XYZ file of C-alpha atoms in Angstrom:
516
model
C 55.830 99.082 111.115
C 56.145 97.366 108.075
C 59.999 95.088 107.569
C 61.862 98.019 105.415
C 66.023 98.927 106.635
C 66.078 102.193 107.187
C 69.163 104.696 106.857
C 68.539 105.605 110.454
C 68.232 101.730 111.052
C 72.234 100.768 110.151
C 74.410 100.605 112.421
C 77.504 99.716 111.750
C 78.791 100.030 107.521
C 81.690 97.878 106.117
C 83.544 99.534 103.077
C 85.095 96.682 101.065
C 82.524 95.948 98.259
C 79.556 98.247 97.419
C 78.303 100.708 98.985
C 75.268 101.950 98.082
C 72.794 105.548 99.114
C 70.264 103.609 102.161
C 75.028 102.697 103.727
C 75.977 106.364 102.733
C 73.793 108.344 104.464
C 74.059 106.320 107.803
C 77.554 107.340 108.007
C 77.278 110.247 106.546
C 74.455 111.123 108.784
C 73.144 109.159 111.023
C 76.648 108.309 112.156
C 77.235 105.489 111.698
C 80.849 102.990 112.440
C 82.240 102.632 109.599
C 84.454 98.876 109.235
C 86.890 98.035 107.041
C 86.596 94.187 106.561
C 89.991 91.986 105.220
C 89.586 92.337 101.530
C 89.185 95.774 102.248
C 92.272 96.065 104.042
C 94.829 93.542 101.299
C 93.839 95.237 99.181
C 95.107 98.087 100.014
C 98.250 97.729 101.602
C 99.272 95.869 97.707
C 98.305 99.274 95.668
C 100.591 100.305 98.827
C 103.296 97.871 98.280
C 103.511 97.959 94.338
C 104.216 101.960 94.972
C 107.055 102.096 97.502
C 108.666 98.714 95.413
C 108.502 101.209 91.476
C 109.962 104.662 94.007
C 112.768 102.381 94.981
C 113.314 100.726 91.466
C 112.859 104.846 90.289
C 110.290 105.103 88.439
C 108.902 108.665 86.838
C 105.176 108.629 88.012
C 103.214 111.510 88.291
C 102.267 112.860 91.131
C 104.336 109.918 93.449
C 107.729 112.136 91.870
C 106.904 114.418 89.642
C 105.070 117.852 90.385
C 101.152 118.301 89.766
C 98.773 119.836 86.707
C 101.375 121.057 84.559
C 104.123 120.463 86.130
C 104.260 117.394 85.766
C 107.610 117.881 83.937
C 109.847 118.245 87.131
C 111.119 115.336 88.840
C 111.073 115.496 92.302
C 113.925 113.261 94.533
C 113.302 110.919 96.995
C 114.531 112.617 99.315
C 111.825 115.663 98.617
C 109.521 113.495 98.268
C 107.323 113.455 101.816
C 107.511 117.556 101.026
C 106.047 117.267 97.928
C 103.749 115.392 99.601
C 102.769 118.213 102.565
C 102.781 120.820 99.667
C 100.258 119.933 97.229
C 98.191 119.932 101.274
C 99.150 123.740 101.704
C 98.909 125.161 98.849
C 94.979 123.167 97.741
C 94.039 124.100 100.901
C 91.667 127.759 98.913
C 88.850 127.755 98.941
C 86.574 129.993 101.268
C 83.415 131.598 102.516
C 80.167 128.831 104.232
C 81.794 126.155 105.335
C 81.280 122.512 104.588
C 77.708 121.409 107.270
C 79.095 118.758 109.295
C 77.189 115.529 107.637
C 79.144 117.438 104.230
C 82.326 116.431 104.813
C 81.828 113.050 106.844
C 80.301 112.827 102.779
C 83.350 113.372 100.965
C 85.537 111.288 103.790
C 83.369 108.575 103.620
C 84.245 108.899 98.988
C 87.989 108.748 100.129
C 87.597 105.845 101.769
C 85.438 104.185 99.166
C 87.139 105.716 96.159
C 90.622 104.410 97.811
C 89.670 101.374 99.507
C 89.206 99.742 95.724
C 93.215 99.318 95.602
C 93.997 101.673 92.931
C 95.998 104.310 94.669
C 98.554 103.663 96.919
C 97.783 105.329 99.534
C 98.723 103.786 102.912
C 96.173 101.568 104.818
C 98.081 103.763 108.652
C 96.122 107.409 106.904
C 92.611 105.568 105.556
C 92.148 104.371 109.187
C 92.712 108.001 110.524
C 89.627 109.383 107.866
C 88.020 106.538 109.719
C 88.388 107.015 113.326
C 87.717 111.105 111.851
C 83.847 109.277 110.999
C 84.036 107.293 114.447
C 85.278 109.269 116.690
C 82.796 112.709 115.468
C 86.290 114.706 114.329
C 85.057 116.635 111.104
C 87.847 119.006 109.345
C 86.814 121.880 108.631
C 86.023 122.464 105.184
C 85.166 126.078 103.230
C 83.126 125.314 99.936
C 83.681 128.268 97.813
C 85.915 128.260 94.834
C 85.877 124.209 94.157
C 85.745 123.069 89.481
C 85.166 119.644 90.641
C 88.324 118.374 93.374
C 91.422 119.797 95.070
C 90.241 123.164 97.832
C 87.737 121.341 99.956
C 89.170 118.056 99.997
C 92.556 119.754 100.882
C 91.039 121.371 103.632
C 90.351 118.655 105.562
C 93.118 116.646 104.425
C 95.332 119.134 106.671
C 94.481 118.312 109.749
C 95.974 114.433 108.874
C 98.639 116.059 109.492
C 97.820 118.329 113.038
C 96.576 121.660 110.415
C 94.437 123.889 109.645
C 90.613 123.503 112.242
C 88.156 120.669 113.003
C 85.119 119.884 114.801
C 84.360 117.883 117.608
C 80.888 117.642 119.144
C 80.239 120.670 116.863
C 82.983 123.099 118.698
C 85.454 124.341 116.399
C 89.038 124.065 117.233
C 92.414 123.509 115.978
C 93.926 120.147 114.864
C 96.325 119.248 116.524
C 93.887 120.157 120.453
C 91.047 118.016 118.244
C 93.236 115.046 117.782
C 95.378 115.301 121.272
C 91.701 114.965 122.577
C 90.487 112.552 120.588
C 93.816 110.812 121.085
C 95.360 110.865 118.174
C 98.683 112.057 116.584
C 99.053 113.272 113.687
C 100.655 111.621 110.257
C 103.770 112.615 107.979
C 102.003 112.076 104.175
C 103.820 109.594 101.946
C 105.058 109.100 98.686
C 100.968 109.931 96.616
C 99.635 110.551 99.510
C 98.753 114.448 98.828
C 97.652 113.178 95.598
C 95.281 110.220 96.393
C 93.313 112.418 99.174
C 93.062 115.538 97.179
C 91.988 113.883 93.721
C 89.278 112.780 92.128
C 85.185 113.036 92.019
C 85.069 112.651 95.863
C 83.619 115.875 97.026
C 81.459 116.098 93.949
C 79.789 112.933 94.643
C 79.541 112.838 97.592
C 77.695 116.031 97.971
C 75.343 115.107 95.534
C 74.478 112.068 96.734
C 73.393 113.908 99.496
C 71.705 116.356 97.522
C 69.883 112.670 95.440
C 69.243 110.711 99.529
C 67.033 114.434 100.018
C 65.457 114.112 96.474
C 64.068 110.761 95.973
C 62.498 111.124 99.885
C 60.995 114.500 98.297
C 59.541 112.856 95.580
C 57.825 110.065 97.523
C 56.655 112.737 99.315
C 55.529 114.882 96.752
C 52.909 112.219 95.470
C 51.547 111.614 99.524
C 51.397 115.568 99.825
C 49.601 116.184 95.824
C 47.171 112.779 97.027
C 46.041 114.372 99.766
C 45.931 117.634 98.007
C 43.200 116.415 95.137
C 41.500 114.593 97.747
C 40.472 117.901 100.027
C 40.106 120.028 96.731
C 37.470 116.985 95.869
C 39.406 115.861 92.260
C 38.823 113.151 90.382
C 41.261 109.341 90.832
C 39.875 108.620 87.385
C 43.335 111.428 85.793
C 45.554 107.223 87.627
C 43.200 104.654 86.230
C 45.858 101.686 84.938
C 44.244 101.532 81.895
C 45.737 106.339 81.121
C 48.565 105.169 82.664
C 48.660 101.443 80.303
C 48.657 103.604 76.525
C 51.901 105.862 77.074
C 53.995 102.725 79.208
C 56.694 105.038 81.023
C 57.400 102.707 84.238
C 57.628 106.555 86.479
C 54.126 107.608 85.610
C 52.411 104.682 85.708
C 54.117 103.169 89.100
C 53.115 106.996 90.326
C 49.646 107.305 89.382
C 49.860 103.911 91.324
C 51.013 104.839 94.489
C 48.712 108.019 94.050
C 44.985 104.916 94.035
C 46.632 103.203 96.540
C 47.498 106.473 98.684
C 43.584 107.280 98.614
C 42.136 103.584 98.079
C 39.950 103.653 101.244
C 39.614 107.531 101.107
C 35.571 108.504 101.855
C 36.810 112.017 101.039
C 37.879 111.210 97.092
C 35.269 107.753 96.931
C 32.494 110.814 96.961
C 33.970 113.313 94.746
C 35.059 110.637 92.040
C 32.702 112.575 89.966
C 32.565 116.140 90.866
C 34.317 116.967 88.020
C 35.077 115.984 84.345
C 38.477 117.270 85.037
C 40.743 119.092 87.338
C 43.148 121.179 86.467
C 46.618 119.781 85.219
C 49.059 120.135 88.913
C 46.293 118.040 90.048
C 45.662 115.434 86.818
C 49.067 115.534 86.015
C 50.637 114.081 88.494
C 51.793 110.628 87.192
C 53.300 112.674 84.474
C 54.920 114.768 86.381
C 56.340 113.387 89.302
C 56.511 110.272 86.838
C 59.730 112.426 84.410
C 60.714 113.456 87.892
C 61.608 110.405 89.729
C 62.604 108.857 86.233
C 65.536 111.525 86.465
C 66.146 110.729 90.128
C 66.965 107.057 89.290
C 68.248 108.075 86.165
C 70.879 109.907 88.944
C 71.006 107.454 91.493
C 72.605 104.821 89.240
C 75.201 106.877 87.493
C 76.402 107.752 91.280
C 76.503 104.290 92.866
C 78.786 104.045 90.205
C 80.364 106.639 90.979
C 80.516 105.690 94.358
C 81.818 102.563 93.794
C 84.754 103.307 91.399
C 88.475 104.177 91.721
C 88.439 107.753 90.688
C 92.460 108.481 91.199
C 94.872 109.808 89.592
C 96.545 108.073 88.305
C 95.945 104.465 88.914
C 97.741 101.305 90.161
C 97.400 98.613 87.849
C 98.391 95.319 88.779
C 98.663 92.928 86.060
C 99.985 90.194 88.120
C 103.625 91.017 86.950
C 104.498 93.606 86.573
C 102.457 96.603 86.878
C 102.455 100.062 86.785
C 100.836 103.877 86.959
C 98.112 104.717 84.699
C 97.391 108.503 83.843
C 94.103 109.117 82.804
C 91.381 111.513 83.686
C 89.321 109.327 85.552
C 88.994 113.002 87.799
C 86.505 114.218 85.252
C 83.008 115.402 87.144
C 81.071 114.435 84.361
C 78.895 112.287 85.234
C 78.090 113.197 88.344
C 77.836 117.040 87.379
C 75.236 115.773 84.266
C 73.185 114.562 86.738
C 73.298 116.572 88.784
C 72.735 119.843 87.271
C 69.667 117.172 85.816
C 68.089 116.592 88.960
C 68.000 120.294 89.436
C 65.858 120.602 86.689
C 64.053 117.405 88.220
C 63.455 118.739 92.139
C 62.855 122.719 90.491
C 60.079 120.808 88.211
C 58.272 119.165 91.661
C 58.422 122.069 93.517
C 56.351 124.312 90.468
C 53.992 121.698 90.379
C 53.714 121.770 93.820
C 52.778 126.045 94.043
C 50.154 125.313 91.807
C 48.331 122.595 93.566
C 48.962 125.058 96.915
C 47.943 128.086 95.125
C 44.903 126.487 94.245
C 43.977 125.498 97.938
C 44.326 129.001 99.485
C 42.621 130.537 96.180
C 38.888 131.203 97.509
C 37.855 131.379 93.691
C 39.607 127.211 93.066
C 39.036 125.747 95.866
C 35.820 127.181 97.832
C 37.186 127.145 100.491
C 37.752 130.502 102.777
C 39.944 132.362 101.081
C 43.486 131.960 102.372
C 42.319 128.868 104.274
C 41.051 131.418 107.613
C 37.866 131.839 108.867
C 37.883 136.019 108.309
C 39.957 137.241 105.409
C 40.878 140.383 105.484
C 41.008 140.976 109.388
C 43.493 137.554 108.775
C 45.978 137.196 106.474
C 45.856 133.230 106.633
C 47.513 131.464 104.271
C 48.266 134.171 102.395
C 52.442 134.643 102.480
C 52.974 131.171 102.566
C 52.100 131.318 98.521
C 55.141 134.568 98.702
C 57.745 132.488 99.670
C 56.919 129.220 97.782
C 57.436 131.225 94.412
C 60.194 132.959 96.106
C 61.883 129.430 96.818
C 60.690 128.608 93.385
C 62.583 131.260 91.901
C 65.754 130.036 93.253
C 65.466 126.760 92.083
C 64.673 127.859 88.254
C 68.266 130.104 88.730
C 69.794 126.760 90.788
C 68.332 125.190 87.575
C 71.388 126.548 84.976
C 73.408 123.431 84.624
C 77.169 123.840 86.091
C 78.582 122.204 83.244
C 78.015 123.830 79.954
C 80.976 125.990 81.680
C 84.003 126.288 81.049
C 86.647 127.922 82.343
C 90.714 126.810 81.800
C 92.636 126.132 85.302
C 96.086 124.680 85.538
C 98.160 127.115 82.700
C 95.388 125.410 79.740
C 96.698 121.705 81.280
C 93.402 121.652 82.256
C 92.206 122.959 78.902
C 88.095 121.893 79.787
C 87.020 122.043 82.858
C 84.339 120.084 83.952
C 82.354 121.945 86.874
C 80.717 118.163 88.129
C 80.916 120.417 91.809
C 79.115 123.379 91.836
C 76.325 121.348 90.178
C 76.218 118.870 93.360
C 76.777 121.807 95.850
C 73.727 123.900 93.472
C 71.435 120.259 94.267
C 71.648 120.581 98.145
C 70.493 124.425 98.236
C 67.758 123.080 94.893
C 66.672 119.959 97.311
C 66.235 122.109 100.530
C 64.484 124.739 98.967
C 62.324 122.143 97.509
C 61.385 120.418 100.517
C 59.660 124.301 102.226
C 57.917 124.243 99.919
C 56.291 120.929 99.945
C 56.148 121.247 102.997
C 54.002 125.038 102.403
C 51.888 122.751 100.781
C 51.297 120.083 103.167
C 50.388 122.949 105.429
C 47.934 124.463 103.368
C 46.885 120.570 103.644
C 46.855 120.308 106.962
C 44.584 123.694 107.709
C 41.652 123.015 104.264
C 40.489 119.775 106.142
C 38.664 121.900 109.088
C 36.206 123.121 106.117
C 35.089 119.871 104.213
C 32.310 118.058 105.294
C 33.502 116.129 109.287
C 30.910 112.762 107.613
C 33.341 111.946 105.489
C 36.477 110.319 106.485
C 39.839 110.794 104.843
C 41.940 107.807 104.071
C 43.868 106.005 106.308
C 47.443 107.655 105.004
C 45.748 110.931 104.631
C 44.406 109.876 108.165
C 47.636 109.064 109.768
C 49.709 112.284 107.891
C 46.921 114.408 109.389
C 47.418 113.090 113.134
C 50.778 113.274 112.473
C 50.430 116.753 111.844
C 48.218 117.781 114.643
C 50.527 116.601 117.493
C 52.485 119.981 116.790
C 50.768 122.200 114.662
C 47.420 123.942 115.844
C 44.532 125.250 113.081
C 44.532 127.786 112.216
C 41.380 129.908 112.961
C 43.175 133.719 112.779
C 46.476 134.796 112.344
C 49.028 132.678 114.355
C 53.680 133.033 113.665
C 53.746 130.400 110.468
C 57.443 130.255 110.805
C 57.852 126.953 112.836
C 54.694 125.404 111.846
C 56.381 125.304 108.246
C 59.469 124.076 109.571
C 58.131 121.627 111.767
C 56.030 119.978 108.051
C 59.662 120.239 106.096
C 61.480 117.811 109.000
C 59.082 115.586 108.297
C 59.629 115.425 104.777
C 63.603 115.834 105.170
C 63.477 113.385 107.858
C 61.745 110.838 105.244
C 58.734 110.703 108.996
C 55.870 111.387 106.087
C 56.905 107.989 104.186
C 56.815 106.381 106.710
C 53.555 106.915 108.032
C 52.670 106.136 104.791
C 53.285 102.705 103.644
C 53.098 101.374 107.817
C 49.492 101.997 105.996
C 49.665 100.535 101.669
C 52.725 98.954 102.606
C 56.559 99.933 100.715
C 55.673 103.359 98.096
C 56.279 103.002 94.634
């Protein structure tokens, strides 16, 4: 096994400094424990002390002792502060429909902890500790996902559980928040000044869903290099189109790296070597793998840079600023989700581009006129449909992806009595990115299924490359060679899991080292 850290191998994540996408996935998907560093705890406490001090001094501060949004001119008395914070949670719990998945809800909690832990929010450490316990104990708030323009509503549903309201999952069972807290030995808390605002404000849910989607998109883009290389191999394509000299005269880094990946994957392939001059030139879906995959990966890497900045930011309003002598609560627009939204809209387009090329490669595999194999990769076409209909599935999925690639962020519907007269819609961009990448994984899985089935028709005196063989051997453990029609749905899911889990990348990297 190569020396590389995968998210599933990280057992503990300590908040207090920057976190990266692998640590994020370790907590949200693989259940790594979360701890707070001493620096984290100290800066949260220092920020809270300022809030308490300013309340005692009678300062008027947005969201701390005023109403929210368009109601910012309404000053709230000290005696009503706790009720104000509870009211924001109750009144903002209005998202509807299908709930966030367990990993999505965990991701939002992690982002709340990371954003508030920067020390500019004024929340109590006790409140953040409660959410930390939720992550570590497997207690997950129920939160409907539909009906957010950037933040507020899903986060409010989740915060209900802190105060003993709403519902939560415990070991997969949905129950009242009170019962879930009781089973874990936890008590509901009373929110202090500003805490209701901190828990619902910012880009936490948009960032959380976006990073989850991006994590899977980045894996899928590497898997696409592997699957595309295997398709080239089985279709007797030429590796000449991946020559580094060709890449050097159009020096896009990710194009060059993609071509390098393909060359390494096929380096010891007897099939690829034998057919190097079989055709002068392949179809675009084969020879343009570096160009399209490279462009998509650049977009995804640009998104990663932006999303990791967002993960490690304070996106609250107001922020609590301390200058060493005094300080102030500074109101502004950091909860705006434009950075997240634009990047995730772009990421959806990039993923759809990978998907559309995969579908075209798969079409070449199943079309007997193009592949020179039996139609639909089955020995007796006509009596058997073979792999005819999975390409239909690809077509339906790809149509969905194209619809979802329309940008969310170009829209704006004013809210809050026109106090929020422009709305970024970053949440919807991230939400649809989750749908896009799931469909991409299925499209790639179907191409991989066709590659696997095509090998039964190849000259068995020529061996595939070691990376291809490792993947084919893994597939053969659970997927049978199709000599006549069989139930394909389980096999498609198995191959999608191979992609989603990153296992296909691990198999290849065990043979040739880290993919670019």
